[in-house]
Coordinates of C-alpha atoms and ligand atoms in Angstrom, one line a residue:
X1 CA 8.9 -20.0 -10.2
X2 CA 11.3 -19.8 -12.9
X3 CA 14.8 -19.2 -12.7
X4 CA 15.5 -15.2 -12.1
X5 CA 18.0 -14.2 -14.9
X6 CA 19.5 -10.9 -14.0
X7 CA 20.5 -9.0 -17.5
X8 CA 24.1 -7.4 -17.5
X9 CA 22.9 -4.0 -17.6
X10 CA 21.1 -5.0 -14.6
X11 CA 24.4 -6.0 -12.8
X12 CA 26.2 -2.6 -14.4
X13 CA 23.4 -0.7 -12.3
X14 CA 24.2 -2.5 -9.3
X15 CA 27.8 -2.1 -9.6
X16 CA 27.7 1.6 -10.1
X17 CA 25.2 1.9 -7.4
X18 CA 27.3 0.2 -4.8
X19 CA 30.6 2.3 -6.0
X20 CA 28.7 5.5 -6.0
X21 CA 26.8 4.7 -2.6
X22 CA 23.6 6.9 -2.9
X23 CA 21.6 7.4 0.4
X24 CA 17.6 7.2 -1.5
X25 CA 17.3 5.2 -4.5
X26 CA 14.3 5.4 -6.0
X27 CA 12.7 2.6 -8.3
X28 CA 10.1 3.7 -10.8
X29 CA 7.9 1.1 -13.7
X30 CA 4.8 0.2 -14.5
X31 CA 3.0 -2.8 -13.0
X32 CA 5.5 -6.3 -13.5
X33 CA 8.9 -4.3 -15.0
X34 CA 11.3 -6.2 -12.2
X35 CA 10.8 -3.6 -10.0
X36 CA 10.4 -6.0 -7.1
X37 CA 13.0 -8.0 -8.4
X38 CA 15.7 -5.7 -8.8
X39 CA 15.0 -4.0 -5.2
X40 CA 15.6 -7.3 -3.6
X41 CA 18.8 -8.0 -6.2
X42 CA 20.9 -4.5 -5.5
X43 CA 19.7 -5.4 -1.7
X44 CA 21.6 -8.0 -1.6
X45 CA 24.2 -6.9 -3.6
X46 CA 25.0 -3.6 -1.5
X47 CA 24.9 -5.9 1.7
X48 CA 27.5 -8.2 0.1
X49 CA 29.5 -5.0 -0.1
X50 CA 29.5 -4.4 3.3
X51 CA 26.8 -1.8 3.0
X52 CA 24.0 -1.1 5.5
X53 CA 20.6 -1.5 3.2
X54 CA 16.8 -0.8 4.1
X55 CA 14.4 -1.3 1.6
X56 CA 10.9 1.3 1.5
X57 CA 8.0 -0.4 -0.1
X58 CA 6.1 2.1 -1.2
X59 CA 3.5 -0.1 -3.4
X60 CA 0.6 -0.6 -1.7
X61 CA -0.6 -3.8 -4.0
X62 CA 1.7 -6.6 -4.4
X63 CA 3.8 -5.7 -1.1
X64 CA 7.8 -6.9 -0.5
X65 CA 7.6 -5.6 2.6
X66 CA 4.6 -5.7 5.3
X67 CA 0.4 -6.0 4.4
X68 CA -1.1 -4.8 1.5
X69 CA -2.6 -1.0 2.3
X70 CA 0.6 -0.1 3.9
X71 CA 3.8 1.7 3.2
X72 CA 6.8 -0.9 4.8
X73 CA 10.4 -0.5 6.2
X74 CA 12.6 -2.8 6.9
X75 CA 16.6 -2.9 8.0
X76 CA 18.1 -5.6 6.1
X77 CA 20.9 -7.6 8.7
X78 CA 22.6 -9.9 6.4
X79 CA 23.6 -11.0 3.5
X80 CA 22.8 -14.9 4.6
X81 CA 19.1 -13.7 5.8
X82 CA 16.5 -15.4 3.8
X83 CA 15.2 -12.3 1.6
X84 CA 11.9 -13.7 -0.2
X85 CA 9.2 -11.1 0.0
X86 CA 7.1 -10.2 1.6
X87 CA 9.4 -9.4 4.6
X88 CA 8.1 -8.7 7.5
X89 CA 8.3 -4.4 8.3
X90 CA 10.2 -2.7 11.3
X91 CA 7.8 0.1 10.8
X92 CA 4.6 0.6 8.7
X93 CA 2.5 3.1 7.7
X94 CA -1.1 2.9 6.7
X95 CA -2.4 4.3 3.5
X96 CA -6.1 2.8 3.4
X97 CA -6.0 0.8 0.4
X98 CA -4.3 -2.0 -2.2
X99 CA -4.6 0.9 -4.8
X100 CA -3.0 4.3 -4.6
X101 CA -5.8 5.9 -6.8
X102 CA -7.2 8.1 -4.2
X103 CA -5.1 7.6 -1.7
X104 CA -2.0 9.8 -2.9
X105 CA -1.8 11.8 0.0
X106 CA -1.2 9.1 2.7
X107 CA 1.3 7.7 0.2
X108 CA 3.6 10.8 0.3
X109 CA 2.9 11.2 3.8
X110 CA 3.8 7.6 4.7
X111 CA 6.7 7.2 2.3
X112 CA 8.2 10.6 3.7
X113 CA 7.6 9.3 7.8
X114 CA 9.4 6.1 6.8
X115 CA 12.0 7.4 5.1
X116 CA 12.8 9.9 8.2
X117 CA 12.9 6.7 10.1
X118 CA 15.5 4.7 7.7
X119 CA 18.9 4.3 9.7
X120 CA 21.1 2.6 6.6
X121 CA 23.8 3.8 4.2
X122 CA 21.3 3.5 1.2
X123 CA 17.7 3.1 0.9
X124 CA 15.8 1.6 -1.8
X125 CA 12.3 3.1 -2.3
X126 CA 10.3 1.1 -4.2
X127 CA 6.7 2.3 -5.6
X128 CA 3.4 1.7 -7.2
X129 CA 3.2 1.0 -11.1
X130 CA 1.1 3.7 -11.4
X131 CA 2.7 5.6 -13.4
X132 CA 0.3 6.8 -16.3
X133 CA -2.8 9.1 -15.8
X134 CA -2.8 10.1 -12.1
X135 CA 0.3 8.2 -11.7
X136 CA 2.6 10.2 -13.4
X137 CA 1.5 13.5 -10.6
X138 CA 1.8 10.6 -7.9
X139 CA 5.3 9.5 -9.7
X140 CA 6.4 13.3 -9.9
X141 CA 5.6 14.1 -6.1
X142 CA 6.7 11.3 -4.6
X143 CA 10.5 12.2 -6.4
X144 CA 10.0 15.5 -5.1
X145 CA 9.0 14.0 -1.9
X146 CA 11.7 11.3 -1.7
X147 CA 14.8 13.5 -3.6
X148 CA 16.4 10.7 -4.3
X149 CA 20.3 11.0 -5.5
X150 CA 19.3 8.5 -8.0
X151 CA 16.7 6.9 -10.0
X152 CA 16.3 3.2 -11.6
X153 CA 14.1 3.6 -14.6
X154 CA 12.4 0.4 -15.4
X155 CA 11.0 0.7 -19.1
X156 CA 9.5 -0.9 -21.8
X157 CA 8.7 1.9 -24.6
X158 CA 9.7 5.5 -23.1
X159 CA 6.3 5.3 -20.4
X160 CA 8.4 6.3 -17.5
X161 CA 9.7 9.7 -20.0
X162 CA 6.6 12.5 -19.0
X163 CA 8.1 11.7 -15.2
X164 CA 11.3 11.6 -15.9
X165 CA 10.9 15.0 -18.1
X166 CA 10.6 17.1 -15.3
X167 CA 13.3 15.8 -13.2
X168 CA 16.5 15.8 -15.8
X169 CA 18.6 17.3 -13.2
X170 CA 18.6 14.0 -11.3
X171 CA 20.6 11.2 -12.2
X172 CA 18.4 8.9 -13.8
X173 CA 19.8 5.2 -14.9
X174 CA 17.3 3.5 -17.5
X175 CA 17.3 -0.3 -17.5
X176 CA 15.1 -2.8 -19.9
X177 CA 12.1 -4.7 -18.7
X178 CA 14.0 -8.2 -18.7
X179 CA 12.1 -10.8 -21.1
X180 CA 11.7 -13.2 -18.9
X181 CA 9.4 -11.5 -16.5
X182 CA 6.4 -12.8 -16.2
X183 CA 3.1 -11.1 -15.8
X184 CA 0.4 -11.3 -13.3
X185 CA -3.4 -11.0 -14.3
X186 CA -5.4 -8.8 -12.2
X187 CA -7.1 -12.2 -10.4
X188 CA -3.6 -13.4 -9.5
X189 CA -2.4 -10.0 -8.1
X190 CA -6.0 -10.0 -5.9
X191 CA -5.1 -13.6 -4.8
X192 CA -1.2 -12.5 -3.6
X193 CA -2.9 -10.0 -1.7
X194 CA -5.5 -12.1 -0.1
X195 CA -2.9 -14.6 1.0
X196 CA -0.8 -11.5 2.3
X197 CA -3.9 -10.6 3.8
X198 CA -4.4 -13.9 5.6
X199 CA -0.8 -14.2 6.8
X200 CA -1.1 -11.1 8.3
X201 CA -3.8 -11.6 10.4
X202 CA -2.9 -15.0 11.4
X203 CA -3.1 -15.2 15.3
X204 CA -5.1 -12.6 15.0
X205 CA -7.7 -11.8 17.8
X206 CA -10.9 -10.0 18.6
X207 CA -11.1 -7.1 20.9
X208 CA -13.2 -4.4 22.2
X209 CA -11.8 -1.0 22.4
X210 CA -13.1 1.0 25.1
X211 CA -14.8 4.1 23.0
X212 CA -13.4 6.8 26.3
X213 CA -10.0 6.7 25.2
X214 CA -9.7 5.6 21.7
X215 CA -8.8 8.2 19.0
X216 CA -10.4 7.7 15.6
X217 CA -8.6 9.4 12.5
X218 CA -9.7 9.4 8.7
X219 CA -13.6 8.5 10.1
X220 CA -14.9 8.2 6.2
X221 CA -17.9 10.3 6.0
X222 CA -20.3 7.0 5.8
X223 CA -19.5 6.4 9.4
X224 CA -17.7 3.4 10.7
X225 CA -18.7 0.1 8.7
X226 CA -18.5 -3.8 9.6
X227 CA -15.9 -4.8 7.3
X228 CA -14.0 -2.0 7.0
X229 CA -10.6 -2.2 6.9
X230 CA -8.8 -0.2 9.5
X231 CA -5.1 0.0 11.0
X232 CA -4.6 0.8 14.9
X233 CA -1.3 2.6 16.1
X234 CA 0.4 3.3 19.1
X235 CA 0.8 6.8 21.6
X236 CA 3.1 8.3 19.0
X237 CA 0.6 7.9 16.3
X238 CA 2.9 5.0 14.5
X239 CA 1.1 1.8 12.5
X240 CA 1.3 -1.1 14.4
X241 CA -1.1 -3.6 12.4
X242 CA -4.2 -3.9 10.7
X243 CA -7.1 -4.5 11.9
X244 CA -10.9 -5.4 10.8
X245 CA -14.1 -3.8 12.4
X246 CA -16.7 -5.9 13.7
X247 CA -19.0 -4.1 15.1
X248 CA -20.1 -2.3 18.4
X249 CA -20.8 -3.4 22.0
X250 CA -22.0 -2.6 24.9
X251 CA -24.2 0.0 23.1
X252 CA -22.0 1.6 21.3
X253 CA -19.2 2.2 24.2
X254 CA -17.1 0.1 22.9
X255 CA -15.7 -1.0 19.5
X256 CA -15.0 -4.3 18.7
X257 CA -12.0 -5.0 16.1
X258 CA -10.3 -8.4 15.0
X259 CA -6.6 -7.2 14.5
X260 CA -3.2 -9.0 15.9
X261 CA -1.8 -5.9 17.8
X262 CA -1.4 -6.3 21.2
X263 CA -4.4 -4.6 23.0
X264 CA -1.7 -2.6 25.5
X265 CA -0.2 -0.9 22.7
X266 CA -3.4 0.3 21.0
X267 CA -4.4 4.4 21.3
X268 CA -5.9 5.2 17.8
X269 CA -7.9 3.3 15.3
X270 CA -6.8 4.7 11.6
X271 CA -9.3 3.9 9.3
X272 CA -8.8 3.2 5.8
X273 CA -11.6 2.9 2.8
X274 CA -12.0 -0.5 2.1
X275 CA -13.5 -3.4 3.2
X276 CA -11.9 -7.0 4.3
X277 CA -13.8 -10.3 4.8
X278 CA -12.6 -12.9 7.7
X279 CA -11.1 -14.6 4.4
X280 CA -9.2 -11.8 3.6
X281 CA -10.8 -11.2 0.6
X282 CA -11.4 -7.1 -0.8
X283 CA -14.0 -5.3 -1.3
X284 CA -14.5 -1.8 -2.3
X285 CA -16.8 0.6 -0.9
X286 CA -16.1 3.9 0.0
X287 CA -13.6 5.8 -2.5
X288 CA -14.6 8.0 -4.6
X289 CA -13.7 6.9 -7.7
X290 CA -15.5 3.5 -6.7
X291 CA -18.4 4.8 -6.1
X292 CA -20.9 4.6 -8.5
X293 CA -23.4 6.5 -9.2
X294 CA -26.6 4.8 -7.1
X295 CA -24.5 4.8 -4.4
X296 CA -25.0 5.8 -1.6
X297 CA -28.9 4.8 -2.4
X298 CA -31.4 6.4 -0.4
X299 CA -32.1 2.6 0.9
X300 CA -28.4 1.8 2.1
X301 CA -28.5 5.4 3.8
X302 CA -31.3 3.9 5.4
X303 CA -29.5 0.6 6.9
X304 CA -27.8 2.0 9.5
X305 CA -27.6 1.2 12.8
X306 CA -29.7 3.0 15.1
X307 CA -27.5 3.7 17.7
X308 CA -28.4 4.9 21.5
X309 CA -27.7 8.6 22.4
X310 CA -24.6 10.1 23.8
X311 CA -22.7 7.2 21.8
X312 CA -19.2 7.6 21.7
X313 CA -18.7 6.0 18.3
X314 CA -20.1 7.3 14.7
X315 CA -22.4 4.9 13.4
X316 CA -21.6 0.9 12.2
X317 CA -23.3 0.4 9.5
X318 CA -25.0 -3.2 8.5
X319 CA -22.5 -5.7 6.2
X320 CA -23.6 -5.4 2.8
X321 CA -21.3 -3.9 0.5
X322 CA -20.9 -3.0 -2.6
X323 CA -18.9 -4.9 -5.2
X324 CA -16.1 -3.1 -7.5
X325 CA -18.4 -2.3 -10.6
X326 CA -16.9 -5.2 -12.9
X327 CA -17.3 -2.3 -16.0
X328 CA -17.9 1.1 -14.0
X329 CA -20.2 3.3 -16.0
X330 CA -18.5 6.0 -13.3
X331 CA -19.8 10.0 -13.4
X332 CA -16.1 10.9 -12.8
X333 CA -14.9 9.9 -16.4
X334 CA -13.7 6.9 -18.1
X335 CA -13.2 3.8 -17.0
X336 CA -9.3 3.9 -16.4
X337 CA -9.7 6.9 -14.1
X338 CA -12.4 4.7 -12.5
X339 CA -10.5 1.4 -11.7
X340 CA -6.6 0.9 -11.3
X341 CA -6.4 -1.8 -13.2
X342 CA -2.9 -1.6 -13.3
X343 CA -2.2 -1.2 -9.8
X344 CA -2.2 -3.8 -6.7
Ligands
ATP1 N1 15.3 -10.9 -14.3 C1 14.3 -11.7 -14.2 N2 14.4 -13.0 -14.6 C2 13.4 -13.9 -14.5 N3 12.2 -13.5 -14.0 C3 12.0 -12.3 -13.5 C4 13.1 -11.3 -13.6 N4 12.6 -10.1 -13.1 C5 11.4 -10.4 -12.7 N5 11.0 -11.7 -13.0 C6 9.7 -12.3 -12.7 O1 8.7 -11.5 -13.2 C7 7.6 -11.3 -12.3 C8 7.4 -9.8 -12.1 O2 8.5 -9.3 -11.5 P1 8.4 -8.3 -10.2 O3 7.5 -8.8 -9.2 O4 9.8 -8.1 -9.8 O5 7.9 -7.0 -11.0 P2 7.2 -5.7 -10.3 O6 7.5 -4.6 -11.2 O7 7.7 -5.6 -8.9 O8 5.7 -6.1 -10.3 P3 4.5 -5.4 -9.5 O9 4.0 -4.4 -10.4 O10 3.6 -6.6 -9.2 O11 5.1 -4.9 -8.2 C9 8.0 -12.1 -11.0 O12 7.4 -13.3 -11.1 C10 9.5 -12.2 -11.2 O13 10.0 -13.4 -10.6
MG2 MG1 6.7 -5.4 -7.1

């Protein structure tokens, strides 16, 4: 990795930020501005100053903090702790997917829940770069949603401006997209996460939930799937890891999941809208704007599993999914409402 070269303007931000101690700070740019790299930089910065510092990563894709698909918080201790990303998060929250296209709600949701839960002097948010087309209403909500006493503007050419328009009575600071940033191709982002991916479910285990007292939320309307990326959370409803379906047991009493949360601590499985393979590879079968026009065919509705009666669990359906359409022809528009190429 090359040497990270931090622009004086850059340091100026910091400075003022740390003199003007703000409680939310909110990071907006498209996909590889520094956003990541600036979070981690006033982080340390403010902690060097004696400040109390939590960063809020609200990007779903390429993740600082926690596994893809989720929303992460962490408390940073020290100045002298390692703080090379991704860190691992004191509390999560699960969104569904590596892309926030579709998926806006449980972003402001899950940013807002973390935030409430954020202990420190000043917390950095940072976010998706999304921030043209849908992003720029996901951009605009989540500053409503976050109020933050002041923004860092990462920018290029003006593409943050129809955000920022709405929102001149916050204190915005605008800062260049430093040259030397480098960026990553949409096969290297889908690597990162696969590898975040793996790490997360290292020591992972499989285990069979009894179907009597686990609560399901966000059941997609397909049914459960084998595949399909899921979270499980505790009593109070809060992420604790994610987890993998793998199928049914016992006819259909029980649920069987590959996840490394404790099995003690699990009451609800949260499920999300994408699939994961044991290798922690993607793939994408269930949002809307995804989904293409055949599907679901008549002869996939026709593959699931027949299921006894009186089953506690909504259908598992077989393992066959359906690639992301390499060029969707979608019905919902064109093909950058289709797929985020910007994002993850
Ligand atoms: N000031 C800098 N000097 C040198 N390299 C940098 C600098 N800022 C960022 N980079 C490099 O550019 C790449 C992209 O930066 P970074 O990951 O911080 O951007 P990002 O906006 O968070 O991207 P993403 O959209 O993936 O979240 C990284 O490899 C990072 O090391
Ligand atoms: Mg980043």
């Amino acid at each position: 990795m090359s040497k990270i070269d931090i622009p004086p303007v850059w340091e100026q931000a910091v400075a003022y930020v740390a003199s003007k101690v703000p409680q939310r700070v909110l990071l907006l740019g498209a996909t590889d501005t520094g956003k990541s790299t600036l979070a981690l930089y006033l982080a340390k910065y403010l902690l060097s100053k004696g400040l109390s510092v939590a960063l809020l990563d609200a990007d779903v894709g390429q993740k600082d903090v926690g596994p893809p698909a989720t929303i992460g918080l962490i408390h940073l201790k020290s100045v002298l702790s390692p703080l090379s990303p991704p860190l691992a998060a004191e509390a999560l929250y699960f969104v569904g997917s590596v892309t926030p296209v579709g998926h806006m709600l449980p972003l402001i949701v899950g940013t807002k829940r973390l935030l409430e839960r954020s202990q420190a002097q000043v917390t950095i948010v940072n976010t998706t770069g999304l921030v043209k087309g849908p992003g720029v209403a996901l951009k605009s909500f989540q500053i409503e949603n976050i109020q933050p006493e002041l923004i860092l503007a990462l920018q290029r050419q003006g593409e943050l401006e129809p955000i920022l328009a709405g929102y001149k009575y916050l204190e915005t600071l605008r800062l260049p997209v430093p040259d030397k940033v480098s960026p990553k191709s949409p096969l290297i982002r889908r690597a990162r996460r696969q590898e975040a991916f793996k790490r997360h479910f290292k020591g992972a285990k499989s285990i069979s939930l009894d179907g009597e007292r686990l609560i399901l939320q966000r059941v997609p309307r397909q049914g459960l799937r084998v595949g399909l990326l899921c979270a499980v959370a505790n009593k109070q409803g809060e992420t604790l890891a994610l987890a993998v379906i793998q199928g049914l047991e016992e006819g259909g009493q029980k649920l069987k999941i590959f996840t490394p949360a404790p099995e003690e601590d699990i009451a609800v499985l949260i499920c999300g809208s994408m699939g994961l393979t044991p290798l922690g590879e993607e793939r994408h079968f269930c949002s809307r704007y995804t989904r293409t026009r055949s599907f679901p065919s008549r002869r996939r509705r026709n593959r699931r599993v027949s299921l006894p009666r009186g089953q506690r669990f909504p259908p598992v359906r077989s393992r066959k999914y359906k690639q992301r359409p390499r060029s969707p022809k979608s019905r919902f528009g064109p093909t950058d409402h289709t797929v985020p190429e910007t994002e993850g």
